[in-house]
Amino acid sequence: MNLRVAANGRHIAFALLVAGFSCSPVGGTSEADREILESVDRAFQEGIRSRQDREQARPHFRQAARNLEELRRRGANNAMLYRNLGNAYLLADDLPRALLSYHRGLRLSPNDAALNELLAEARQLVVYPPSGDLGRPRREDRAAWMPYVPGEWLMGATLACYVVGCVAATRSRMVRQTRYLLGGLFFLSASALCAGGLLVRIAEERERAAHPLVVVARDEMPVRRGNGMAFPPRYETPLNRGVEGRLLLEREGWVQVELSGGEIGWLPREAVLLDES
Amino acid sequence: MSRVRPALIPFALFWAIGVRAAVPTEGEGIPTVGRPVDLPFSEASGWFEVRVRAEPTSLSVESPLTFTMVVRAVQPARQEPQRLDLRQLPEFAEAFYIDDVGEQAARPDARTWEFSYRLKPRRPEVRAIPSVPFVYFNPYLLTTKKGFQVLYTDPIPLTVSPRETVQVPVRGPEGAFVLSTDSEVWEHRMPWTPPSGTALAALALTPPLGCVVWYLAWRRLYPDAARLAGQRRSRAARRAIGALQGGGRLPLGPRAARMASIVADYLQQRLDWTVAEPTPREVAQLLEQRGCSASVVAQAVRFFEWCDSARFVPEEESPLAGAERKDVAVRLILAVESESDGAPK
C-alpha cells in the first residue's frame, strides 16, 4: 500500500516536470509550403552552380532568401530555417541579414554547432575599425567546451530535482530511514543549484526582450551623440555593416544603440536591422 | 529734311534709349534680353565657330573617352568663351558619366579655345555623343534681336561594347553553401520565455504542499504504520548500538567500562537523565520512573552489575563472554526503545 502511495507521488512529480517544458512543435505542412521550399531549393542550387561568378549567383541566392522569408511569414520558425536563411543572405552579400538570421536560429537552438560556426565565420566578414575594439563582439565568458544550458532545461531540472527532493524528504519522515533523508537533501541541493542557473537565464531573457539585437545595415555609419544629423559623431571611426549592438531607445526615426564594448550612440533607424521577433 | 511730327517725338526718344540700352558697344556687357533660357550660355561675345572631336570612339561601357570642344573666333572676341557644364544637358547626363579634365581651356593660338571633358558611356546602348549647343552673343550682327546665336556641333558616332567583366566567385564559408530541406524546416518552435512570478511561486509551492497532503493522507490511511514509524530506533539508540560494535580488542575491564559508558550515555540522551556514571540501583530507579517493565529493569540491573564486577573485580573471562555481554547491551537498548514511546528523541 505504501508503495502505491509513493507511486502516486512520482506521477505528480512527472506531471509537474512535463508542465515545465513549454517548447513543442506545432502546425502542419501545406502543399504551398512544399512548393515554396522546392523553389528555394531550385534557386539555391542554381546559385551554387554559378558560384564562380557572383554577379550571376547572387540574384539566385537573393531569390532563395525571399522565398525562405515567405516560408517564415507563413509560420515556420526553427533553427534550420534560420540557418538556411542566413546562408542565403550571406551568399547574396547581405551580411547584416545573415547575422540577424543566425542569431534568431541560435535563440531557438543555442547549442547548434553549425549555427555557432556560421555566425563566427560571418562575423569575420565584418569590417571593423583597424584600431580599437569599437563594435567588435565581446568574447564569450563561457568556455568553449561548456555547453549552453537552455532555460527550459534548467527549469525542468530544477523542478524535477525539487519534486524528487520533496518526495524523498517526505518519505524519510514516513519511514525514518537515513537514505531517504540524504537523497532528499541531495536533490534539494541540486535543485537550488539549477534554480540559480535558471535565475541567471531568466535575467538574460528579460534583458534580451528589453534590449533587442541591432545590426548595422550600412557602411560608414557615424555613431552620433544625439538623434539627429546635427549632432556630431561620438567616435572618429564610423561603423560598417554587420556591427552588432543592443537597442536602448527609439525616438523620431533614430535608435540609441549600445555596442558590445559599452559604447553608446545614435544611428538612423533605416540604417539598422532590428530583431523584433 | 523732313519735319518730324511733334506727336511722334516721345516714341522716337523711347526707341533711341531702348536701342542704346540693348546694343553694347566695345567693352560693354552682354545684354540679358534675348538670351536662351533653356541652354547653358558660354558667356562668349564675338563671332565664333565650333568643332568637336572625341578619342576613342570605340570603347566599352564605363571606359573613358576624351571629348574636346574647339571654339575658334572668326572675328576678334569681345568676351572669351567659358567652359560649358555638360551635366546641364540632359542628353549628356543620361548617357555619360562626365568628368572635367581641367577647368582651364587650352589655347593653341590666340583665337582658339579647347575645352576637354572625360566621358564614360553609361550603357552599351549609347550610340553617339550628342550635339552640343554653343550659345554666344554676336555683337557684329546689325539686328540686335538676333544677337544671341546657337551653334550646334555635329554628333559623334560611338561604338560602345558591354563591359568586360572579370568573374569573381561568391565568397563565404563552405558551411554556407548548404541548404537543408528536412521536414524540420516547416516546424514552428517558440523560443523559451521565462515564466511569470506567479507561475514560479505556484511551481515552488506545489511540491511541498503536495507532499504535506500526501503525508497527512498517509497518516490517516495507515495509522499503524505511522505509529510504528514513531517507534523506530531513535538516533541515540542507533549511535549507541553502532558504538558498541567497536572496542573488541580492549581488555575486559576497559571494555566493560566502555560498554557501561555507552549505555549510560544512551540513557542520558533518550530519557533526559543527568547522572554520568549510574549505579545499577540508580538505573533501576530511573527505568521504573519511566514506566519500563520489570524484565527490562532486571535486564538493565544485571548488565550494569556485570560491568561493575568486570571493571573492579577483574577475573579471567573468555572473549565469547564479552561478545555475549555486548549482545545483552544491544538487547537492553532495543528493549528500552520499545517501551519508551513518546520520549524525546
Tab-separated table of N, CA, C and O in Angstrom, chain B residues 17-118:
chain	number	residue	atom	x	y	z
B	17	ILE	N	16.499	105.382	-76.798
B	17	ILE	CA	17.036	104.957	-75.497
B	17	ILE	C	17.073	103.429	-75.412
B	17	ILE	O	18.043	102.833	-74.966
B	18	GLY	N	16.008	102.781	-75.934
B	18	GLY	CA	15.920	101.303	-75.885
B	18	GLY	C	17.022	100.669	-76.692
B	18	GLY	O	17.685	99.728	-76.244
B	19	VAL	N	17.261	101.152	-77.875
B	19	VAL	CA	18.310	100.586	-78.730
B	19	VAL	C	19.666	100.803	-78.096
B	19	VAL	O	20.527	99.930	-78.082
B	20	ARG	N	19.818	101.957	-77.539
B	20	ARG	CA	21.082	102.280	-76.892
B	20	ARG	C	21.368	101.293	-75.737
B	20	ARG	O	22.496	100.872	-75.548
B	21	ALA	N	20.299	100.942	-75.052
B	21	ALA	CA	20.471	100.036	-73.913
B	21	ALA	C	20.725	98.608	-74.375
B	21	ALA	O	21.440	97.861	-73.732
B	22	ALA	N	20.091	98.163	-75.462
B	22	ALA	CA	20.176	96.772	-75.886
B	22	ALA	C	21.456	96.462	-76.641
B	22	ALA	O	21.980	95.363	-76.540
B	23	VAL	N	21.997	97.357	-77.420
B	23	VAL	CA	23.174	97.083	-78.245
B	23	VAL	C	24.419	97.554	-77.532
B	23	VAL	O	24.584	98.740	-77.314
B	24	PRO	N	25.302	96.590	-77.146
B	24	PRO	CA	26.506	97.029	-76.441
B	24	PRO	C	27.540	97.545	-77.410
B	24	PRO	O	27.617	97.107	-78.549
B	25	THR	N	28.312	98.390	-76.951
B	25	THR	CA	29.485	98.814	-77.703
B	25	THR	C	30.673	98.069	-77.146
B	25	THR	O	30.553	97.314	-76.185
B	26	GLU	N	31.828	98.286	-77.754
B	26	GLU	CA	33.008	97.558	-77.312
B	26	GLU	C	33.292	97.864	-75.838
B	26	GLU	O	33.270	99.000	-75.430
B	27	GLY	N	33.550	96.807	-75.116
B	27	GLY	CA	33.858	96.968	-73.692
B	27	GLY	C	32.627	96.952	-72.825
B	27	GLY	O	32.745	96.983	-71.624
B	28	GLU	N	31.475	96.918	-73.410
B	28	GLU	CA	30.276	96.876	-72.595
B	28	GLU	C	29.850	95.432	-72.410
B	28	GLU	O	30.277	94.527	-73.115
B	29	GLY	N	28.938	95.182	-71.471
B	29	GLY	CA	28.486	93.826	-71.132
B	29	GLY	C	27.542	93.269	-72.166
B	29	GLY	O	27.150	93.934	-73.122
B	30	ILE	N	27.151	91.981	-71.904
B	30	ILE	CA	26.229	91.299	-72.816
B	30	ILE	C	24.831	91.482	-72.269
B	30	ILE	O	24.616	91.305	-71.057
B	31	PRO	N	23.898	91.810	-73.114
B	31	PRO	CA	22.539	92.032	-72.594
B	31	PRO	C	21.922	90.717	-72.123
B	31	PRO	O	22.318	89.637	-72.545
B	32	THR	N	20.963	90.873	-71.255
B	32	THR	CA	20.253	89.679	-70.781
B	32	THR	C	19.027	89.408	-71.619
B	32	THR	O	18.547	88.273	-71.679
B	33	VAL	N	18.558	90.442	-72.266
B	33	VAL	CA	17.352	90.268	-73.074
B	33	VAL	C	17.674	89.404	-74.284
B	33	VAL	O	18.682	89.616	-74.944
B	34	GLY	N	16.849	88.430	-74.544
B	34	GLY	CA	17.037	87.577	-75.716
B	34	GLY	C	17.915	86.372	-75.482
B	34	GLY	O	18.114	85.543	-76.373
B	35	ARG	N	18.457	86.250	-74.300
B	35	ARG	CA	19.347	85.111	-74.021
B	35	ARG	C	18.499	83.837	-73.892
B	35	ARG	O	17.499	83.833	-73.177
B	36	PRO	N	18.860	82.738	-74.555
B	36	PRO	CA	18.077	81.494	-74.423
B	36	PRO	C	18.125	81.001	-72.976
B	36	PRO	O	19.199	80.935	-72.378
B	37	VAL	N	16.965	80.710	-72.455
B	37	VAL	CA	16.906	80.339	-71.036
B	37	VAL	C	17.071	78.830	-70.824
B	37	VAL	O	17.365	78.386	-69.730
B	38	ASP	N	16.861	78.053	-71.844
B	38	ASP	CA	16.890	76.593	-71.653
B	38	ASP	C	18.211	75.980	-72.072
B	38	ASP	O	18.368	74.777	-72.089
B	39	LEU	N	19.195	76.808	-72.416
B	39	LEU	CA	20.501	76.283	-72.820
B	39	LEU	C	21.591	76.988	-72.014
B	39	LEU	O	21.449	78.162	-71.668
B	40	PRO	N	22.681	76.283	-71.735
B	40	PRO	CA	23.770	76.940	-70.995
B	40	PRO	C	24.454	77.976	-71.882
B	40	PRO	O	24.696	77.741	-73.062
B	41	PHE	N	24.765	79.107	-71.279
B	41	PHE	CA	25.368	80.211	-72.025
B	41	PHE	C	26.875	80.180	-71.833
B	41	PHE	O	27.366	80.002	-70.714
B	42	SER	N	27.600	80.380	-72.926
B	42	SER	CA	29.063	80.272	-72.868
B	42	SER	C	29.734	81.545	-72.369
B	42	SER	O	30.954	81.571	-72.200
B	43	GLU	N	28.943	82.606	-72.177
B	43	GLU	CA	29.477	83.908	-71.754
B	43	GLU	C	30.362	84.544	-72.829
B	43	GLU	O	31.058	85.523	-72.569
B	44	ALA	N	30.358	83.979	-74.057
B	44	ALA	CA	31.242	84.490	-75.099
B	44	ALA	C	30.550	85.594	-75.890
B	44	ALA	O	29.338	85.541	-76.115
B	45	SER	N	31.351	86.560	-76.271
B	45	SER	CA	30.841	87.638	-77.115
B	45	SER	C	31.807	87.801	-78.286
B	45	SER	O	33.005	87.996	-78.086
B	46	GLY	N	31.281	87.695	-79.476
B	46	GLY	CA	32.128	87.756	-80.656
B	46	GLY	C	31.477	86.941	-81.768
B	46	GLY	O	30.259	86.735	-81.771
B	47	TRP	N	32.344	86.523	-82.662
B	47	TRP	CA	31.836	85.695	-83.771
B	47	TRP	C	32.662	84.424	-83.765
B	47	TRP	O	33.879	84.464	-83.918
B	48	PHE	N	31.982	83.267	-83.561
B	48	PHE	CA	32.715	82.028	-83.330
B	48	PHE	C	32.257	80.923	-84.263
B	48	PHE	O	31.145	80.964	-84.792
B	49	GLU	N	33.148	79.957	-84.391
B	49	GLU	CA	32.750	78.670	-84.974
B	49	GLU	C	33.232	77.573	-84.023
B	49	GLU	O	34.222	77.749	-83.298
B	50	VAL	N	32.486	76.451	-84.028
B	50	VAL	CA	32.752	75.406	-83.039
B	50	VAL	C	32.909	74.062	-83.737
B	50	VAL	O	32.149	73.732	-84.644
B	51	ARG	N	33.887	73.307	-83.253
B	51	ARG	CA	34.081	71.944	-83.730
B	51	ARG	C	34.256	71.040	-82.498
B	51	ARG	O	34.672	71.517	-81.428
B	52	VAL	N	33.949	69.774	-82.684
B	52	VAL	CA	34.185	68.826	-81.582
B	52	VAL	C	34.919	67.614	-82.125
B	52	VAL	O	34.820	67.284	-83.299
B	53	ARG	N	35.637	66.963	-81.213
B	53	ARG	CA	36.279	65.700	-81.580
B	53	ARG	C	36.291	64.800	-80.344
B	53	ARG	O	36.175	65.292	-79.212
B	54	ALA	N	36.418	63.486	-80.568
B	54	ALA	CA	36.419	62.525	-79.454
B	54	ALA	C	37.425	61.439	-79.740
B	54	ALA	O	37.620	61.031	-80.871
B	55	GLU	N	37.999	60.944	-78.689
B	55	GLU	CA	39.024	59.900	-78.838
B	55	GLU	C	39.003	59.021	-77.590
B	55	GLU	O	39.110	59.552	-76.474
B	56	PRO	N	38.801	57.753	-77.617
B	56	PRO	CA	38.469	56.932	-78.790
B	56	PRO	C	36.950	56.933	-79.025
B	56	PRO	O	36.195	57.357	-78.149
B	57	THR	N	36.574	56.444	-80.151
B	57	THR	CA	35.142	56.349	-80.449
B	57	THR	C	34.642	54.910	-80.373
B	57	THR	O	33.453	54.670	-80.567
B	58	SER	N	35.518	53.982	-80.144
B	58	SER	CA	35.116	52.592	-79.890
B	58	SER	C	35.650	52.212	-78.508
B	58	SER	O	36.857	52.242	-78.261
B	59	LEU	N	34.739	51.892	-77.632
B	59	LEU	CA	35.161	51.604	-76.260
B	59	LEU	C	34.091	50.767	-75.584
B	59	LEU	O	33.023	50.511	-76.156
B	60	SER	N	34.401	50.355	-74.364
B	60	SER	CA	33.426	49.564	-73.604
B	60	SER	C	32.726	50.446	-72.591
B	60	SER	O	33.152	51.584	-72.330
B	61	VAL	N	31.665	49.895	-72.032
B	61	VAL	CA	30.858	50.640	-71.064
B	61	VAL	C	31.741	51.085	-69.899
B	61	VAL	O	32.591	50.326	-69.424
B	62	GLU	N	31.532	52.341	-69.504
B	62	GLU	CA	32.222	52.946	-68.358
B	62	GLU	C	33.716	53.139	-68.584
B	62	GLU	O	34.443	53.445	-67.646
B	63	SER	N	34.141	52.944	-69.845
B	63	SER	CA	35.527	53.287	-70.166
B	63	SER	C	35.561	54.760	-70.563
B	63	SER	O	34.615	55.270	-71.167
B	64	PRO	N	36.665	55.464	-70.281
B	64	PRO	CA	36.667	56.906	-70.558
B	64	PRO	C	37.045	57.236	-72.009
B	64	PRO	O	37.793	56.505	-72.650
B	65	LEU	N	36.473	58.322	-72.484
B	65	LEU	CA	36.908	58.898	-73.764
B	65	LEU	C	37.082	60.391	-73.535
B	65	LEU	O	36.470	60.971	-72.637
B	66	THR	N	37.942	60.981	-74.331
B	66	THR	CA	38.185	62.420	-74.190
B	66	THR	C	37.401	63.159	-75.268
B	66	THR	O	37.560	62.889	-76.461
B	67	PHE	N	36.548	64.042	-74.819
B	67	PHE	CA	35.709	64.822	-75.727
B	67	PHE	C	36.211	66.265	-75.671
B	67	PHE	O	36.315	66.858	-74.599
B	68	THR	N	36.555	66.794	-76.838
B	68	THR	CA	37.138	68.144	-76.881
B	68	THR	C	36.265	69.038	-77.751
B	68	THR	O	35.899	68.668	-78.875
B	69	MET	N	35.944	70.169	-77.186
B	69	MET	CA	35.173	71.161	-77.953
B	69	MET	C	36.113	72.325	-78.274
B	69	MET	O	36.695	72.931	-77.371
B	70	VAL	N	36.284	72.599	-79.586
B	70	VAL	CA	37.212	73.646	-80.028
B	70	VAL	C	36.386	74.847	-80.489
B	70	VAL	O	35.562	74.743	-81.399
B	71	VAL	N	36.606	75.954	-79.821
B	71	VAL	CA	35.885	77.192	-80.176
B	71	VAL	C	36.911	78.138	-80.821
B	71	VAL	O	37.958	78.419	-80.216
B	72	ARG	N	36.572	78.606	-81.996
B	72	ARG	CA	37.519	79.495	-82.702
B	72	ARG	C	36.803	80.804	-83.017
B	72	ARG	O	35.656	80.801	-83.501
B	73	ALA	N	37.490	81.890	-82.754
B	73	ALA	CA	36.902	83.200	-83.022
B	73	ALA	C	37.126	83.582	-84.487
B	73	ALA	O	38.269	83.633	-84.935
B	74	VAL	N	36.033	83.829	-85.182
B	74	VAL	CA	36.143	84.256	-86.587
B	74	VAL	C	36.506	85.740	-86.632
B	74	VAL	O	37.317	86.169	-87.455
B	75	GLN	N	35.888	86.504	-85.748
B	75	GLN	CA	36.220	87.918	-85.563
B	75	GLN	C	36.814	88.061	-84.167
B	75	GLN	O	36.609	87.192	-83.320
B	76	PRO	N	37.529	89.127	-83.910
B	76	PRO	CA	38.110	89.290	-82.572
B	76	PRO	C	37.038	89.180	-81.485
B	76	PRO	O	35.975	89.788	-81.586
B	77	ALA	N	37.344	88.364	-80.498
B	77	ALA	CA	36.356	88.127	-79.438
B	77	ALA	C	36.318	89.298	-78.481
B	77	ALA	O	37.364	89.798	-78.071
B	78	ARG	N	35.113	89.744	-78.164
B	78	ARG	CA	34.993	90.806	-77.177
B	78	ARG	C	34.938	90.221	-75.755
B	78	ARG	O	35.253	90.876	-74.801
B	79	GLN	N	34.482	88.995	-75.672
B	79	GLN	CA	34.490	88.321	-74.371
B	79	GLN	C	34.767	86.842	-74.613
B	79	GLN	O	34.167	86.224	-75.489
B	80	GLU	N	35.661	86.273	-73.828
B	80	GLU	CA	36.096	84.896	-74.069
B	80	GLU	C	35.017	83.893	-73.700
B	80	GLU	O	34.259	84.122	-72.750
B	81	PRO	N	34.993	82.780	-74.430
B	81	PRO	CA	34.017	81.738	-74.039
B	81	PRO	C	34.450	81.039	-72.745
B	81	PRO	O	35.639	80.895	-72.486
B	82	GLN	N	33.461	80.646	-71.950
B	82	GLN	CA	33.714	79.902	-70.721
B	82	GLN	C	33.353	78.437	-70.930
B	82	GLN	O	32.637	78.073	-71.854
B	83	ARG	N	33.842	77.656	-70.031
B	83	ARG	CA	33.619	76.208	-70.135
B	83	ARG	C	32.144	75.900	-69.916
B	83	ARG	O	31.522	76.381	-68.961
B	84	LEU	N	31.583	75.073	-70.775
B	84	LEU	CA	30.167	74.668	-70.620
B	84	LEU	C	30.090	73.474	-69.659
B	84	LEU	O	30.956	72.593	-69.681
B	85	ASP	N	29.075	73.477	-68.818
B	85	ASP	CA	28.843	72.319	-67.943
B	85	ASP	C	27.919	71.348	-68.669
B	85	ASP	O	26.720	71.583	-68.801
B	86	LEU	N	28.520	70.281	-69.170
B	86	LEU	CA	27.735	69.341	-69.987
B	86	LEU	C	26.675	68.616	-69.153
B	86	LEU	O	25.736	68.051	-69.698
B	87	ARG	N	26.857	68.627	-67.805
B	87	ARG	CA	25.855	67.937	-66.961
B	87	ARG	C	24.497	68.641	-67.048
B	87	ARG	O	23.488	68.062	-66.683
B	88	GLN	N	24.507	69.889	-67.495
B	88	GLN	CA	23.240	70.609	-67.623
B	88	GLN	C	22.466	70.183	-68.868
B	88	GLN	O	21.317	70.580	-69.037
B	89	LEU	N	23.102	69.404	-69.709
B	89	LEU	CA	22.427	68.931	-70.924
B	89	LEU	C	21.903	67.519	-70.661
B	89	LEU	O	22.696	66.587	-70.450
B	90	PRO	N	20.609	67.335	-70.628
B	90	PRO	CA	20.050	66.032	-70.256
B	90	PRO	C	20.554	64.891	-71.122
B	90	PRO	O	20.772	63.785	-70.618
B	91	GLU	N	20.770	65.140	-72.419
B	91	GLU	CA	21.242	64.059	-73.286
B	91	GLU	C	22.607	63.545	-72.830
B	91	GLU	O	22.884	62.345	-72.898
B	92	PHE	N	23.431	64.439	-72.370
B	92	PHE	CA	24.754	64.041	-71.890
B	92	PHE	C	24.660	63.353	-70.524
B	92	PHE	O	25.275	62.334	-70.278
B	93	ALA	N	23.889	63.962	-69.614
B	93	ALA	CA	23.812	63.437	-68.250
B	93	ALA	C	23.240	62.016	-68.228
B	93	ALA	O	23.640	61.198	-67.410
B	94	GLU	N	22.302	61.757	-69.137
B	94	GLU	CA	21.691	60.430	-69.151
B	94	GLU	C	22.606	59.379	-69.773
B	94	GLU	O	22.579	58.222	-69.398
B	95	ALA	N	23.415	59.798	-70.726
B	95	ALA	CA	24.210	58.819	-71.464
B	95	ALA	C	25.622	58.655	-70.931
B	95	ALA	O	26.245	57.620	-71.170
B	96	PHE	N	26.117	59.631	-70.195
B	96	PHE	CA	27.544	59.584	-69.816
B	96	PHE	C	27.748	59.962	-68.344
B	96	PHE	O	26.990	60.764	-67.792
B	97	TYR	N	28.796	59.353	-67.784
B	97	TYR	CA	29.384	59.907	-66.564
B	97	TYR	C	30.361	60.965	-67.050
B	97	TYR	O	31.157	60.707	-67.955
B	98	ILE	N	30.299	62.167	-66.484
B	98	ILE	CA	31.084	63.290	-67.024
B	98	ILE	C	32.104	63.758	-65.997
B	98	ILE	O	31.757	64.095	-64.867
B	99	ASP	N	33.376	63.737	-66.380
B	99	ASP	CA	34.437	64.286	-65.536
B	99	ASP	C	35.059	65.451	-66.289
B	99	ASP	O	35.304	65.354	-67.492
B	100	ASP	N	35.302	66.518	-65.553
B	100	ASP	CA	36.020	67.650	-66.171
B	100	ASP	C	37.504	67.343	-66.125
B	100	ASP	O	38.046	67.024	-65.074
B	101	VAL	N	38.147	67.467	-67.257
B	101	VAL	CA	39.585	67.199	-67.285
B	101	VAL	C	40.350	68.359	-66.665
B	101	VAL	O	41.254	68.189	-65.879
B	102	GLY	N	39.922	69.533	-66.944
B	102	GLY	CA	40.592	70.708	-66.374
B	102	GLY	C	39.686	71.914	-66.536
B	102	GLY	O	38.951	72.014	-67.514
B	103	GLU	N	39.740	72.805	-65.572
B	103	GLU	CA	38.887	73.979	-65.648
B	103	GLU	C	39.364	74.951	-66.719
B	103	GLU	O	38.576	75.623	-67.370
B	104	GLN	N	40.690	75.023	-66.882
B	104	GLN	CA	41.243	75.997	-67.812
B	104	GLN	C	41.203	75.454	-69.240
B	104	GLN	O	41.499	74.289	-69.481
B	105	ALA	N	40.850	76.340	-70.171
B	105	ALA	CA	40.826	75.937	-71.574
B	105	ALA	C	42.243	75.978	-72.137
B	105	ALA	O	43.055	76.838	-71.774
B	106	ALA	N	42.519	75.030	-73.027
B	106	ALA	CA	43.813	75.059	-73.715
B	106	ALA	C	43.746	76.127	-74.803
B	106	ALA	O	42.680	76.347	-75.392
B	107	ARG	N	44.890	76.775	-75.024
B	107	ARG	CA	44.914	77.853	-76.032
B	107	ARG	C	46.002	77.545	-77.054
B	107	ARG	O	47.153	77.984	-76.943
B	108	PRO	N	45.676	76.830	-78.133
B	108	PRO	CA	46.688	76.570	-79.177
B	108	PRO	C	47.120	77.855	-79.879
B	108	PRO	O	48.256	77.982	-80.340
B	109	ASP	N	46.190	78.811	-80.004
B	109	ASP	CA	46.564	80.125	-80.537
B	109	ASP	C	45.650	81.146	-79.908
B	109	ASP	O	44.776	80.807	-79.109
B	110	ALA	N	45.832	82.401	-80.294
B	110	ALA	CA	45.115	83.487	-79.628
B	110	ALA	C	43.620	83.458	-79.911
B	110	ALA	O	42.836	84.047	-79.173
B	111	ARG	N	43.229	82.797	-80.974
B	111	ARG	CA	41.818	82.841	-81.367
B	111	ARG	C	41.091	81.541	-81.039
B	111	ARG	O	39.928	81.381	-81.399
B	112	THR	N	41.784	80.600	-80.429
B	112	THR	CA	41.188	79.269	-80.243
B	112	THR	C	41.184	78.875	-78.773
B	112	THR	O	42.151	79.125	-78.055
B	113	TRP	N	40.053	78.300	-78.407
B	113	TRP	CA	39.919	77.749	-77.040
B	113	TRP	C	39.515	76.281	-77.173
B	113	TRP	O	38.618	75.945	-77.952
B	114	GLU	N	40.186	75.426	-76.388
B	114	GLU	CA	39.855	73.990	-76.415
B	114	GLU	C	39.433	73.546	-75.014
B	114	GLU	O	40.208	73.669	-74.056
B	115	PHE	N	38.207	73.053	-74.942
B	115	PHE	CA	37.667	72.562	-73.663
B	115	PHE	C	37.588	71.039	-73.729
B	115	PHE	O	36.974	70.484	-74.642
B	116	SER	N	38.219	70.385	-72.741
B	116	SER	CA	38.255	68.906	-72.753
B	116	SER	C	37.397	68.353	-71.623
B	116	SER	O	37.362	68.905	-70.513
B	117	TYR	N	36.752	67.247	-71.926
B	117	TYR	CA	35.916	66.533	-70.952
B	117	TYR	C	36.259	65.043	-71.037
B	117	TYR	O	36.627	64.550	-72.102
B	118	ARG	N	36.098	64.370	-69.865
B	118	ARG	CA	36.228	62.907	-69.893
B	118	ARG	C	34.832	62.321	-69.720
B	118	ARG	O	34.167	62.566	-68.715
